[in-house]
Structure formats: C-alpha cells, structure tokens
mmCIF file of C-alpha atoms in Angstrom:
data_model
loop_
_atom_site.group_PDB
_atom_site.id
_atom_site.type_symbol
_atom_site.label_atom_id
_atom_site.label_comp_id
_atom_site.label_asym_id
_atom_site.label_seq_id
_atom_site.Cartn_x
_atom_site.Cartn_y
_atom_site.Cartn_z
ATOM 1 C CA UNK C 1 200.821 172.409 136.497
ATOM 2 C CA UNK C 2 198.164 173.922 138.593
ATOM 3 C CA UNK C 3 195.342 176.537 137.696
ATOM 4 C CA UNK C 4 192.114 177.581 139.608
ATOM 5 C CA UNK C 5 188.546 177.618 138.770
ATOM 6 C CA UNK C 6 186.035 179.376 141.158
ATOM 7 C CA UNK C 7 188.539 178.677 144.052
ATOM 8 C CA UNK C 8 189.059 174.839 143.186
ATOM 9 C CA UNK C 9 192.578 173.911 142.252
ATOM 10 C CA UNK C 10 192.528 171.417 139.271
ATOM 11 C CA UNK C 11 195.745 169.464 138.940
ATOM 12 C CA UNK C 12 196.929 168.653 135.388
ATOM 13 C CA UNK C 13 199.746 166.063 135.082
ATOM 14 C CA UNK C 14 202.226 166.578 132.209
ATOM 15 C CA UNK C 15 202.726 163.233 130.635
ATOM 16 C CA UNK C 16 206.257 162.056 129.682
ATOM 17 C CA UNK C 17 207.018 159.101 127.114
ATOM 18 C CA UNK C 18 207.576 155.603 128.539
ATOM 19 C CA UNK C 19 206.548 156.666 132.044
ATOM 20 C CA UNK C 20 203.821 154.857 133.786
ATOM 21 C CA UNK C 21 201.267 156.958 135.985
ATOM 22 C CA UNK C 22 199.315 154.853 138.342
ATOM 23 C CA UNK C 23 196.114 156.658 139.482
ATOM 24 C CA UNK C 24 192.848 156.045 141.387
ATOM 25 C CA UNK C 25 191.027 159.133 141.128
ATOM 26 C CA UNK C 26 189.647 161.302 138.295
ATOM 27 C CA UNK C 27 192.602 163.281 136.949
ATOM 28 C CA UNK C 28 193.440 165.389 133.841
ATOM 29 C CA UNK C 29 196.602 164.829 131.781
ATOM 30 C CA UNK C 30 198.392 166.646 128.981
ATOM 31 C CA UNK C 31 201.251 165.592 126.730
ATOM 32 C CA UNK C 32 203.423 167.914 124.779
ATOM 33 C CA UNK C 33 205.308 166.697 121.814
ATOM 34 C CA UNK C 34 208.698 168.326 121.577
ATOM 35 C CA UNK C 35 210.260 166.184 118.779
ATOM 36 C CA UNK C 36 210.197 167.056 115.230
ATOM 37 C CA UNK C 37 209.310 164.181 113.006
ATOM 38 C CA UNK C 38 211.951 162.793 110.744
ATOM 39 C CA UNK C 39 211.814 160.821 107.514
ATOM 40 C CA UNK C 40 212.110 157.544 109.484
ATOM 41 C CA UNK C 41 208.890 158.373 111.380
ATOM 42 C CA UNK C 42 206.712 157.591 108.410
ATOM 43 C CA UNK C 43 205.167 154.642 110.273
ATOM 44 C CA UNK C 44 205.642 155.828 113.948
ATOM 45 C CA UNK C 45 202.555 156.361 116.089
ATOM 46 C CA UNK C 46 202.384 158.157 119.265
ATOM 47 C CA UNK C 47 199.416 156.776 121.810
ATOM 48 C CA UNK C 48 198.342 157.561 125.015
ATOM 49 C CA UNK C 49 196.905 154.360 126.788
ATOM 50 C CA UNK C 50 194.644 154.329 129.727
ATOM 51 C CA UNK C 51 194.347 150.687 131.172
ATOM 52 C CA UNK C 52 191.861 150.377 134.164
ATOM 53 C CA UNK C 53 190.554 147.748 136.424
ATOM 54 C CA UNK C 54 186.928 148.827 135.799
ATOM 55 C CA UNK C 55 185.197 151.099 133.232
ATOM 56 C CA UNK C 56 186.422 154.687 133.026
ATOM 57 C CA UNK C 57 185.418 157.572 130.732
ATOM 58 C CA UNK C 58 188.106 159.246 128.582
ATOM 59 C CA UNK C 59 187.651 162.642 126.967
ATOM 60 C CA UNK C 60 190.292 164.153 124.589
ATOM 61 C CA UNK C 61 190.673 167.721 124.151
ATOM 62 C CA UNK C 62 193.386 170.059 122.567
ATOM 63 C CA UNK C 63 194.731 172.126 125.296
ATOM 64 C CA UNK C 64 194.246 173.109 128.904
ATOM 65 C CA UNK C 65 191.457 175.728 128.086
ATOM 66 C CA UNK C 66 189.360 172.895 126.815
ATOM 67 C CA UNK C 67 189.861 171.095 130.010
ATOM 68 C CA UNK C 68 188.664 174.221 131.927
ATOM 69 C CA UNK C 69 185.456 174.069 129.691
ATOM 70 C CA UNK C 70 184.899 170.461 130.684
ATOM 71 C CA UNK C 71 184.802 171.376 134.368
ATOM 72 C CA UNK C 72 182.085 173.929 133.695
ATOM 73 C CA UNK C 73 178.504 172.904 133.681
ATOM 74 C CA UNK C 74 176.634 172.984 130.387
ATOM 75 C CA UNK C 75 173.907 171.089 128.435
ATOM 76 C CA UNK C 76 176.057 169.846 125.807
ATOM 77 C CA UNK C 77 178.754 168.563 128.216
ATOM 78 C CA UNK C 78 175.895 166.707 130.322
ATOM 79 C CA UNK C 79 174.506 164.972 127.044
ATOM 80 C CA UNK C 80 177.734 164.196 125.527
ATOM 81 C CA UNK C 81 178.847 162.517 128.640
ATOM 82 C CA UNK C 82 176.154 159.906 128.080
ATOM 83 C CA UNK C 83 177.391 159.294 124.462
ATOM 84 C CA UNK C 84 181.127 158.763 125.342
ATOM 85 C CA UNK C 85 182.124 155.189 125.589
ATOM 86 C CA UNK C 86 183.272 153.712 128.870
ATOM 87 C CA UNK C 87 185.992 151.079 128.462
ATOM 88 C CA UNK C 88 188.679 149.377 130.365
ATOM 89 C CA UNK C 89 191.500 149.892 127.737
ATOM 90 C CA UNK C 90 191.383 153.125 125.767
ATOM 91 C CA UNK C 91 194.014 154.316 123.286
ATOM 92 C CA UNK C 92 194.169 158.079 122.218
ATOM 93 C CA UNK C 93 196.162 158.696 119.082
ATOM 94 C CA UNK C 94 198.502 161.720 119.016
ATOM 95 C CA UNK C 95 199.555 163.229 115.835
ATOM 96 C CA UNK C 96 203.335 163.549 115.056
ATOM 97 C CA UNK C 97 202.757 167.286 114.376
ATOM 98 C CA UNK C 98 200.372 167.733 117.332
ATOM 99 C CA UNK C 99 202.035 170.184 119.911
ATOM 100 C CA UNK C 100 199.677 169.257 122.811
ATOM 101 C CA UNK C 101 197.072 166.819 123.642
ATOM 102 C CA UNK C 102 194.963 166.811 126.877
ATOM 103 C CA UNK C 103 192.623 164.171 128.157
ATOM 104 C CA UNK C 104 190.405 163.853 131.387
ATOM 105 C CA UNK C 105 189.946 160.395 132.860
ATOM 106 C CA UNK C 106 186.775 160.161 134.916
ATOM 107 C CA UNK C 107 185.969 156.989 137.247
ATOM 108 C CA UNK C 108 182.701 155.540 137.140
ATOM 109 C CA UNK C 109 183.027 153.303 140.125
ATOM 110 C CA UNK C 110 184.735 153.566 143.386
ATOM 111 C CA UNK C 111 188.097 151.633 144.100
ATOM 112 C CA UNK C 112 188.932 152.012 140.325
ATOM 113 C CA UNK C 113 192.762 151.846 139.606
ATOM 114 C CA UNK C 114 194.119 152.851 136.214
ATOM 115 C CA UNK C 115 197.483 153.514 134.677
ATOM 116 C CA UNK C 116 198.283 156.019 131.878
ATOM 117 C CA UNK C 117 201.440 155.754 129.553
ATOM 118 C CA UNK C 118 202.629 157.556 126.353
ATOM 119 C CA UNK C 119 204.266 155.310 123.702
ATOM 120 C CA UNK C 120 206.027 156.278 120.674
ATOM 121 C CA UNK C 121 206.648 153.105 118.424
ATOM 122 C CA UNK C 122 206.432 151.554 114.872
ATOM 123 C CA UNK C 123 203.052 150.696 114.193
ATOM 124 C CA UNK C 124 202.640 147.635 111.949
ATOM 125 C CA UNK C 125 198.990 148.638 111.235
ATOM 126 C CA UNK C 126 200.084 151.721 109.318
ATOM 127 C CA UNK C 127 202.671 149.577 107.264
ATOM 128 C CA UNK C 128 199.870 146.965 106.498
ATOM 129 C CA UNK C 129 197.548 149.943 105.449
ATOM 130 C CA UNK C 130 200.272 151.292 103.201
ATOM 131 C CA UNK C 131 201.257 147.975 101.629
ATOM 132 C CA UNK C 132 197.458 147.331 100.937
ATOM 133 C CA UNK C 133 197.286 150.658 99.209
ATOM 134 C CA UNK C 134 200.306 149.614 97.102
ATOM 135 C CA UNK C 135 198.668 146.394 96.132
ATOM 136 C CA UNK C 136 195.344 147.844 95.211
ATOM 137 C CA UNK C 137 196.954 150.728 93.090
ATOM 138 C CA UNK C 138 199.450 148.627 91.101
ATOM 139 C CA UNK C 139 197.380 145.535 90.823
ATOM 140 C CA UNK C 140 193.902 147.117 90.561
ATOM 141 C CA UNK C 141 193.552 146.089 86.803
ATOM 142 C CA UNK C 142 194.210 142.410 87.673
ATOM 143 C CA UNK C 143 192.010 142.241 90.622
ATOM 144 C CA UNK C 144 188.955 143.771 89.100
ATOM 145 C CA UNK C 145 189.232 140.779 86.555
ATOM 146 C CA UNK C 146 190.176 138.145 89.148
ATOM 147 C CA UNK C 147 187.189 135.840 90.209
ATOM 148 C CA UNK C 148 188.745 134.966 93.519
ATOM 149 C CA UNK C 149 188.971 138.734 94.303
ATOM 150 C CA UNK C 150 185.307 139.029 93.222
ATOM 151 C CA UNK C 151 183.996 136.197 95.488
ATOM 152 C CA UNK C 152 186.163 136.981 98.350
ATOM 153 C CA UNK C 153 185.247 140.560 98.230
ATOM 154 C CA UNK C 154 181.497 139.933 98.060
ATOM 155 C CA UNK C 155 181.651 137.554 101.035
ATOM 156 C CA UNK C 156 183.580 139.997 103.183
ATOM 157 C CA UNK C 157 181.394 142.769 102.334
ATOM 158 C CA UNK C 158 178.350 140.520 103.006
ATOM 159 C CA UNK C 159 179.694 139.535 106.506
ATOM 160 C CA UNK C 160 180.743 143.007 107.640
ATOM 161 C CA UNK C 161 177.837 144.968 106.440
ATOM 162 C CA UNK C 162 175.002 142.471 106.772
ATOM 163 C CA UNK C 163 173.069 144.830 108.954
ATOM 164 C CA UNK C 164 173.314 147.542 106.378
ATOM 165 C CA UNK C 165 172.190 145.325 103.591
ATOM 166 C CA UNK C 166 169.209 144.193 105.612
ATOM 167 C CA UNK C 167 168.294 147.835 106.169
ATOM 168 C CA UNK C 168 168.734 148.718 102.554
ATOM 169 C CA UNK C 169 166.707 145.608 101.420
ATOM 170 C CA UNK C 170 163.843 146.742 103.863
ATOM 171 C CA UNK C 171 163.978 150.360 102.451
ATOM 172 C CA UNK C 172 162.860 148.916 99.015
ATOM 173 C CA UNK C 173 159.678 147.529 100.316
ATOM 174 C CA UNK C 174 158.735 150.867 102.348
ATOM 175 C CA UNK C 175 156.516 153.195 100.681
ATOM 176 C CA UNK C 176 157.587 156.716 99.929
ATOM 177 C CA UNK C 177 156.779 159.450 102.239
ATOM 178 C CA UNK C 178 156.511 157.224 105.311
ATOM 179 C CA UNK C 179 157.598 157.953 108.719
ATOM 180 C CA UNK C 180 159.359 154.693 108.742
ATOM 181 C CA UNK C 181 162.231 156.308 107.075
ATOM 182 C CA UNK C 182 163.183 158.129 110.280
ATOM 183 C CA UNK C 183 163.606 154.707 111.859
ATOM 184 C CA UNK C 184 165.706 153.521 108.822
ATOM 185 C CA UNK C 185 167.969 156.521 109.144
ATOM 186 C CA UNK C 186 168.520 155.716 112.845
ATOM 187 C CA UNK C 187 168.982 152.157 111.815
ATOM 188 C CA UNK C 188 171.788 153.110 109.545
ATOM 189 C CA UNK C 189 173.596 155.128 112.058
ATOM 190 C CA UNK C 190 173.065 152.302 114.676
ATOM 191 C CA UNK C 191 174.517 149.737 112.276
ATOM 192 C CA UNK C 192 177.669 151.815 111.656
ATOM 193 C CA UNK C 193 178.064 152.249 115.437
ATOM 194 C CA UNK C 194 177.527 148.528 116.063
ATOM 195 C CA UNK C 195 180.247 147.577 113.342
ATOM 196 C CA UNK C 196 182.607 149.900 115.006
ATOM 197 C CA UNK C 197 181.855 148.706 118.487
ATOM 198 C CA UNK C 198 182.171 144.968 117.278
ATOM 199 C CA UNK C 199 185.580 145.660 115.733
ATOM 200 C CA UNK C 200 186.882 147.230 118.802
ATOM 201 C CA UNK C 201 185.836 144.271 120.959
ATOM 202 C CA UNK C 202 186.352 141.573 118.527
ATOM 203 C CA UNK C 203 188.956 139.663 120.468
ATOM 204 C CA UNK C 204 186.756 139.716 123.606
ATOM 205 C CA UNK C 205 183.618 138.541 121.542
ATOM 206 C CA UNK C 206 185.594 135.820 119.998
ATOM 207 C CA UNK C 207 186.879 134.457 123.264
ATOM 208 C CA UNK C 208 183.256 134.415 124.807
ATOM 209 C CA UNK C 209 181.054 133.804 121.943
ATOM 210 C CA UNK C 210 183.289 132.057 119.334
ATOM 211 C CA UNK C 211 180.576 129.423 118.568
ATOM 212 C CA UNK C 212 177.969 132.093 117.661
ATOM 213 C CA UNK C 213 180.493 134.266 115.642
ATOM 214 C CA UNK C 214 181.686 131.288 113.647
ATOM 215 C CA UNK C 215 178.186 130.218 112.905
ATOM 216 C CA UNK C 216 177.392 133.906 111.740
ATOM 217 C CA UNK C 217 180.389 133.981 109.572
ATOM 218 C CA UNK C 218 179.631 130.625 108.023
ATOM 219 C CA UNK C 219 175.963 131.618 107.352
ATOM 220 C CA UNK C 220 176.341 135.106 105.925
ATOM 221 C CA UNK C 221 179.480 134.067 104.176
ATOM 222 C CA UNK C 222 177.581 131.399 102.209
ATOM 223 C CA UNK C 223 174.586 133.538 101.468
ATOM 224 C CA UNK C 224 177.001 136.167 99.981
ATOM 225 C CA UNK C 225 178.733 133.820 98.056
ATOM 226 C CA UNK C 226 175.443 132.416 96.560
ATOM 227 C CA UNK C 227 174.427 135.940 95.741
ATOM 228 C CA UNK C 228 177.831 136.632 93.969
ATOM 229 C CA UNK C 229 177.549 133.314 92.329
ATOM 230 C CA UNK C 230 174.110 134.103 90.804
ATOM 231 C CA UNK C 231 175.005 137.354 89.335
ATOM 232 C CA UNK C 232 178.597 136.298 88.374
ATOM 233 C CA UNK C 233 181.850 138.237 87.862
ATOM 234 C CA UNK C 234 181.849 141.433 85.917
ATOM 235 C CA UNK C 235 181.951 141.061 82.138
ATOM 236 C CA UNK C 236 181.186 144.708 80.784
ATOM 237 C CA UNK C 237 184.532 146.428 80.033
ATOM 238 C CA UNK C 238 183.177 149.575 81.309
ATOM 239 C CA UNK C 239 182.297 148.119 84.568
ATOM 240 C CA UNK C 240 185.694 146.510 84.981
ATOM 241 C CA UNK C 241 187.362 149.851 84.204
ATOM 242 C CA UNK C 242 185.159 151.623 86.996
ATOM 243 C CA UNK C 243 186.007 148.838 89.460
ATOM 244 C CA UNK C 244 189.653 149.343 88.286
ATOM 245 C CA UNK C 245 189.683 153.123 88.934
ATOM 246 C CA UNK C 246 187.820 152.674 92.231
ATOM 247 C CA UNK C 247 190.527 150.181 93.497
ATOM 248 C CA UNK C 248 193.047 152.469 92.460
ATOM 249 C CA UNK C 249 191.866 155.401 94.278
ATOM 250 C CA UNK C 250 191.261 153.560 97.338
ATOM 251 C CA UNK C 251 194.732 152.376 97.027
ATOM 252 C CA UNK C 252 196.000 156.091 96.852
ATOM 253 C CA UNK C 253 194.007 156.872 99.857
ATOM 254 C CA UNK C 254 195.318 153.883 101.924
ATOM 255 C CA UNK C 255 198.921 154.994 100.807
ATOM 256 C CA UNK C 256 198.414 158.364 101.930
ATOM 257 C CA UNK C 257 196.728 157.319 105.238
ATOM 258 C CA UNK C 258 199.358 154.873 106.134
ATOM 259 C CA UNK C 259 202.051 157.478 106.160
ATOM 260 C CA UNK C 260 202.077 159.796 109.220
ATOM 261 C CA UNK C 261 204.311 162.495 107.659
ATOM 262 C CA UNK C 262 201.893 164.570 105.092
ATOM 263 C CA UNK C 263 204.582 165.789 102.703
ATOM 264 C CA UNK C 264 206.204 162.406 102.461
ATOM 265 C CA UNK C 265 202.753 160.832 101.811
ATOM 266 C CA UNK C 266 201.957 163.360 99.048
ATOM 267 C CA UNK C 267 205.334 162.670 97.340
ATOM 268 C CA UNK C 268 204.761 158.904 97.608
ATOM 269 C CA UNK C 269 201.395 159.225 95.843
ATOM 270 C CA UNK C 270 202.994 161.389 93.155
ATOM 271 C CA UNK C 271 205.787 158.917 92.622
ATOM 272 C CA UNK C 272 203.238 155.987 92.269
ATOM 273 C CA UNK C 273 201.135 157.910 89.928
ATOM 274 C CA UNK C 274 204.270 158.447 87.902
ATOM 275 C CA UNK C 275 205.408 155.046 88.056
ATOM 276 C CA UNK C 276 202.145 153.664 87.164
ATOM 277 C CA UNK C 277 202.169 155.679 83.921
ATOM 278 C CA UNK C 278 205.978 155.632 83.477
ATOM 279 C CA UNK C 279 205.875 154.987 79.803
ATOM 280 C CA UNK C 280 203.939 158.166 79.015
ATOM 281 C CA UNK C 281 206.499 160.509 80.630
ATOM 282 C CA UNK C 282 209.335 158.697 79.164
ATOM 283 C CA UNK C 283 207.981 158.774 75.687
ATOM 284 C CA UNK C 284 207.095 162.377 76.078
ATOM 285 C CA UNK C 285 210.561 163.431 77.108
ATOM 286 C CA UNK C 286 212.072 161.146 74.307
ATOM 287 C CA UNK C 287 209.998 162.994 71.702
ATOM 288 C CA UNK C 288 210.831 166.361 73.057
ATOM 289 C CA UNK C 289 214.317 165.526 73.181
ATOM 290 C CA UNK C 290 214.398 164.314 69.435
ATOM 291 C CA UNK C 291 212.544 167.392 68.333
ATOM 292 C CA UNK C 292 215.088 169.702 70.280
ATOM 293 C CA UNK C 293 218.037 167.690 68.717
ATOM 294 C CA UNK C 294 216.699 168.033 65.311
ATOM 295 C CA UNK C 295 216.087 171.707 65.495
ATOM 296 C CA UNK C 296 219.787 172.117 66.757
ATOM 297 C CA UNK C 297 221.471 170.104 64.084
ATOM 298 C CA UNK C 298 221.892 171.274 60.418
ATOM 299 C CA UNK C 299 220.004 169.539 57.892
ATOM 300 C CA UNK C 300 221.788 166.688 55.962
ATOM 301 C CA UNK C 301 221.193 166.495 52.230
ATOM 302 C CA UNK C 302 219.928 162.938 51.270
ATOM 303 C CA UNK C 303 222.478 160.640 49.829
ATOM 304 C CA UNK C 304 221.988 159.814 46.141
ATOM 305 C CA UNK C 305 222.281 156.364 44.813
ATOM 306 C CA UNK C 306 225.217 155.316 42.541
ATOM 307 C CA UNK C 307 224.822 153.566 39.277
ATOM 308 C CA UNK C 308 225.498 150.190 40.725
ATOM 309 C CA UNK C 309 223.102 150.668 43.575
ATOM 310 C CA UNK C 310 220.315 151.881 41.192
ATOM 311 C CA UNK C 311 220.937 148.930 38.968
ATOM 312 C CA UNK C 312 220.740 146.548 41.861
ATOM 313 C CA UNK C 313 217.574 148.004 43.472
ATOM 314 C CA UNK C 314 215.778 148.044 40.002
ATOM 315 C CA UNK C 315 216.540 144.457 39.496
ATOM 316 C CA UNK C 316 215.551 143.448 43.072
ATOM 317 C CA UNK C 317 212.209 145.398 43.028
ATOM 318 C CA UNK C 318 211.422 144.109 39.369
ATOM 319 C CA UNK C 319 211.746 140.439 40.377
ATOM 320 C CA UNK C 320 209.666 141.263 43.717
ATOM 321 C CA UNK C 321 206.912 142.844 41.547
ATOM 322 C CA UNK C 322 206.941 139.959 38.991
ATOM 323 C CA UNK C 323 206.597 137.391 41.891
ATOM 324 C CA UNK C 324 203.610 139.179 43.182
ATOM 325 C CA UNK C 325 202.103 139.447 39.891
ATOM 326 C CA UNK C 326 202.693 135.696 39.330
ATOM 327 C CA UNK C 327 201.132 135.062 42.745
ATOM 328 C CA UNK C 328 198.200 137.023 42.124
ATOM 329 C CA UNK C 329 197.583 135.270 38.863
ATOM 330 C CA UNK C 330 197.777 131.750 40.500
ATOM 331 C CA UNK C 331 195.189 133.065 43.439
ATOM 332 C CA UNK C 332 191.372 132.623 43.234
ATOM 333 C CA UNK C 333 191.032 136.338 43.122
ATOM 334 C CA UNK C 334 192.254 136.531 39.567
ATOM 335 C CA UNK C 335 189.795 135.934 36.807
ATOM 336 C CA UNK C 336 191.794 134.007 34.035
ATOM 337 C CA UNK C 337 189.303 134.568 31.273
ATOM 338 C CA UNK C 338 188.769 138.261 32.015
ATOM 339 C CA UNK C 339 192.602 138.776 31.912
ATOM 340 C CA UNK C 340 193.276 136.721 28.772
ATOM 341 C CA UNK C 341 190.656 138.814 27.079
ATOM 342 C CA UNK C 342 192.587 141.991 27.712
ATOM 343 C CA UNK C 343 196.193 140.834 26.687
ATOM 344 C CA UNK C 344 197.733 140.577 23.303
ATOM 345 C CA UNK C 345 199.829 137.285 23.662
ATOM 346 C CA UNK C 346 197.783 134.783 25.891
ATOM 347 C CA UNK C 347 200.333 132.035 25.487
ATOM 348 C CA UNK C 348 203.285 134.163 26.423
ATOM 349 C CA UNK C 349 201.213 135.193 29.619
ATOM 350 C CA UNK C 350 200.413 131.645 30.441
ATOM 351 C CA UNK C 351 204.108 130.780 30.170
ATOM 352 C CA UNK C 352 204.979 133.666 32.438
ATOM 353 C CA UNK C 353 202.443 132.520 35.052
ATOM 354 C CA UNK C 354 203.893 128.950 34.911
ATOM 355 C CA UNK C 355 207.362 130.277 35.723
ATOM 356 C CA UNK C 356 208.991 131.349 32.374
ATOM 357 C CA UNK C 357 210.806 134.387 31.911
ATOM 358 C CA UNK C 358 208.864 137.403 31.299
ATOM 359 C CA UNK C 359 211.018 138.773 28.235
ATOM 360 C CA UNK C 360 212.142 137.129 24.965
ATOM 361 C CA UNK C 361 215.606 136.749 23.910
ATOM 362 C CA UNK C 362 215.275 139.382 21.367
ATOM 363 C CA UNK C 363 213.950 141.975 23.855
ATOM 364 C CA UNK C 364 216.762 141.119 26.139
ATOM 365 C CA UNK C 365 219.475 141.796 23.443
ATOM 366 C CA UNK C 366 217.651 145.072 22.568
ATOM 367 C CA UNK C 367 217.621 146.054 26.061
ATOM 368 C CA UNK C 368 221.240 145.320 26.525
ATOM 369 C CA UNK C 369 222.288 147.398 23.393
ATOM 370 C CA UNK C 370 220.494 150.164 24.544
ATOM 371 C CA UNK C 371 221.140 150.272 28.343
ATOM 372 C CA UNK C 372 223.315 147.413 29.070
ATOM 373 C CA UNK C 373 226.918 146.307 28.029
ATOM 374 C CA UNK C 374 226.065 146.265 24.366
ATOM 375 C CA UNK C 375 225.106 149.964 24.579
ATOM 376 C CA UNK C 376 228.499 150.818 26.215
ATOM 377 C CA UNK C 377 230.258 149.052 23.330
ATOM 378 C CA UNK C 378 228.361 150.668 20.796
ATOM 379 C CA UNK C 379 229.049 154.116 22.211
ATOM 380 C CA UNK C 380 232.798 153.352 22.590
ATOM 381 C CA UNK C 381 232.654 152.272 18.772
ATOM 382 C CA UNK C 382 230.986 155.400 17.761
ATOM 383 C CA UNK C 383 233.485 157.673 19.636
ATOM 384 C CA UNK C 384 236.474 155.818 18.106
ATOM 385 C CA UNK C 385 235.012 156.379 14.677
ATOM 386 C CA UNK C 386 234.528 160.076 15.368
ATOM 387 C CA UNK C 387 238.101 160.406 16.577
ATOM 388 C CA UNK C 388 239.351 158.565 13.373
ATOM 389 C CA UNK C 389 237.293 160.869 11.150
ATOM 390 C CA UNK C 390 238.703 163.937 12.878
ATOM 391 C CA UNK C 391 242.272 162.632 12.672
ATOM 392 C CA UNK C 392 242.072 161.726 8.858
ATOM 393 C CA UNK C 393 242.500 165.285 7.407
ATOM 394 C CA UNK C 394 245.731 165.754 9.438
ATOM 395 C CA UNK C 395 247.149 162.518 8.238
ATOM 396 C CA UNK C 396 246.577 163.289 4.439
ATOM 397 C CA UNK C 397 248.128 166.519 4.664
ATOM 398 C CA UNK C 398 251.091 165.055 6.357
ATOM 399 C CA UNK C 399 251.472 162.338 3.646
ATOM 400 C CA UNK C 400 251.195 164.922 0.882
ATOM 401 C CA UNK C 401 253.961 167.132 2.522
ATOM 402 C CA UNK C 402 256.195 164.101 2.846
ATOM 403 C CA UNK C 403 255.724 163.256 -0.835
ATOM 404 C CA UNK C 404 256.685 166.701 -1.970
#
C-alpha cells in the first residue's frame, strides 16, 4: 500500500499471519483481522512481535491516518518519542474484534536488523488469569479465613510494592501543605513505572543479577512476614466479610479479563454468580411452583378421625402428658412442698410420682361404664328393655283373643 505526503512516498506493509518480515530500515506496518471470533477463541490472542538485534522504538496506532500524523512534526510527537520504550523484543496485542492495527518501527542505531511476525495462538496466561478468577470467586470465603493465604499474600504484596510502602511511610512523617508532596506524587508514579519495567525484564534481571534479586526477596519477604505476624490474621467478622467480597470481586474481574470474547465473558460471570448462590434461585423457583400448584388445585377437605383413631390418639397423648408431668415433678425445678399444699390427696400424688397409676379402680369402672365397654352394654340393655315394653301390649292382646 502506498500513499504520499508532501511528495514523499511512504510504504506501508500489510502483515499476514505466520509470515516473517525481515527488515533493516524504519518501516510502517498494518494488520487487518478478517476472521470472525468463534466460541473456541476465548483464550486466543493475536500478537505482533518485533524482534531486533538492537534497540528499536515501536509506536502502535489504529489506522493509516494515524500513521500519517506520526510523520508530521508536532510538539506532542516530539516529546512522546522520548517517553516511548526502546526494546529489543516488543509484543503488540491485537484485539479479536479489532479490524485494523498499524505500527511504526523506528531504528535507533544503524545496522539494526529486525523481524516482524503476526501470531494467533492459545495463550496460557489468559487461561491462568481465568482460573485464578474462578479460585478467588468460589474460594474467597475460605481464603479470607486461611492463615497461609494471609501470610503469603502479605509477603507477596511486600515484595512487589516495597517502594510504594516506603513512599507511603515517608508521607506520614511529612508536614501538611509541604512542597515535598509533589516529589511524593512523582515517587508514586516512578515506583509504578519501575515495577512495570522490572516485570517486563524479570528474566534478564534474574540471569544477570540473581544474587541481588534473591537477597531482596528474602529480606523484604522476612520483613513482610514479621509485620503480618505482629498484627496477626483477621479476626473481626466484618473485616473477614470485606476481604471475602473484595476477593470475589477481583475473581469476577479476572474471569472477565481472562476471556477474549466479551459476551461469553459476561455470560460466564452471570453463570458464576448464579452458581455461587444456586440455592436461592432454586428455593425461589420451588416456592413459586408450590404456590402456583396450590392455586390451581381444588381445596381438599381435611380427613376426620375415626372413633378408633380418636381413642388411640387420646390414650397416647394422655400417657405422654402423664410422663412429662411425672418427669417434671421429679426434677429440681418442681417445689414439692408448694405442690403438696395445693392438692387434696398428697399420698395419692406421691404414689403417682413414684410410678403408680393415676386413677383408682373405682374411677376406672365408672369411666368404663360411661365411655367404655360397660357403657355400650348398658345402652344395649336399655334398648332391649324398651323394645320389650313396646311389645308387651301386643302380646297381651293376642293372648286375650286366643282365650276368647
């Protein structure tokens, strides 16, 4: 692709995937993504790698128009050129839904050779970020109460953010309304930039200065462990809940950022939220179903007890109540003298407490005659006598007729 600016032709090379472009001059490149992302591309990353023999400067823009603006002189472009990093190996990430990405590679020194290649591959880092999010979200309540997680997290934060911690401690000793705060703000920014730079070149630092790096890790790690040991793990329930919710929110963020397709990432977050609180939706659906089912079906009248069921239930409940009364009378909560002063037959009550029957034989016989088997026989005898009395006038009349 060719376009001109002020009579000077500028060459823009269109990149293709898996093809290596070997260059030795400052060149502009563009990559056009023509493939539509599928569901299996959730952990796929597209990268443009620029690997050079010496330091080069790589500038990423959105389209060719931005490349034209880079060629034009402006104060902003002049100062921003000093802020851009100059590296031997640079990776430019391209979004799966990005239609076009352009970049400019500028050579700093002569006789510099570099190559440019576009790769589309499975990125294990994305999968690890997603897996870390799943662990933090579903195990956040357990991790917030774990002492191992407390000390390991404290040591990790101390090792990574030691410069930030030092600046924070220094800010506590500085007077208010002091110009030193301008330096502190710059220190915060410089610390963040330094941490980012260390992580980018961690492999090279470990190869060249592994003794110093190991000494730093051991020293700062031990100091962080001592501080965590002094204050101890969280014990307040509200603090534990805040830490749990923070870990779960971080887990949702990692899960979303670990998936390259936005709608699949959003659906995964929603499914995770529903799965975490699955009992509540299921319970709500069950209650709704029961209410709808009861509203549709006709009311069933309650079943009445038969005479036999009524008698058995009365006997069982009576025995149960008597045992409870006997147990209470034998317990320390019962005052025997106060109880005896209120009853009419203290000896009979004492026999009942010791295990005797609560009714006398006379009371049992009277009850049987009125409500039990004796009452049924008495009713039958009364009915039989009434029938005989009603039949006696007819019998006497028959006898008189026979005699006559």
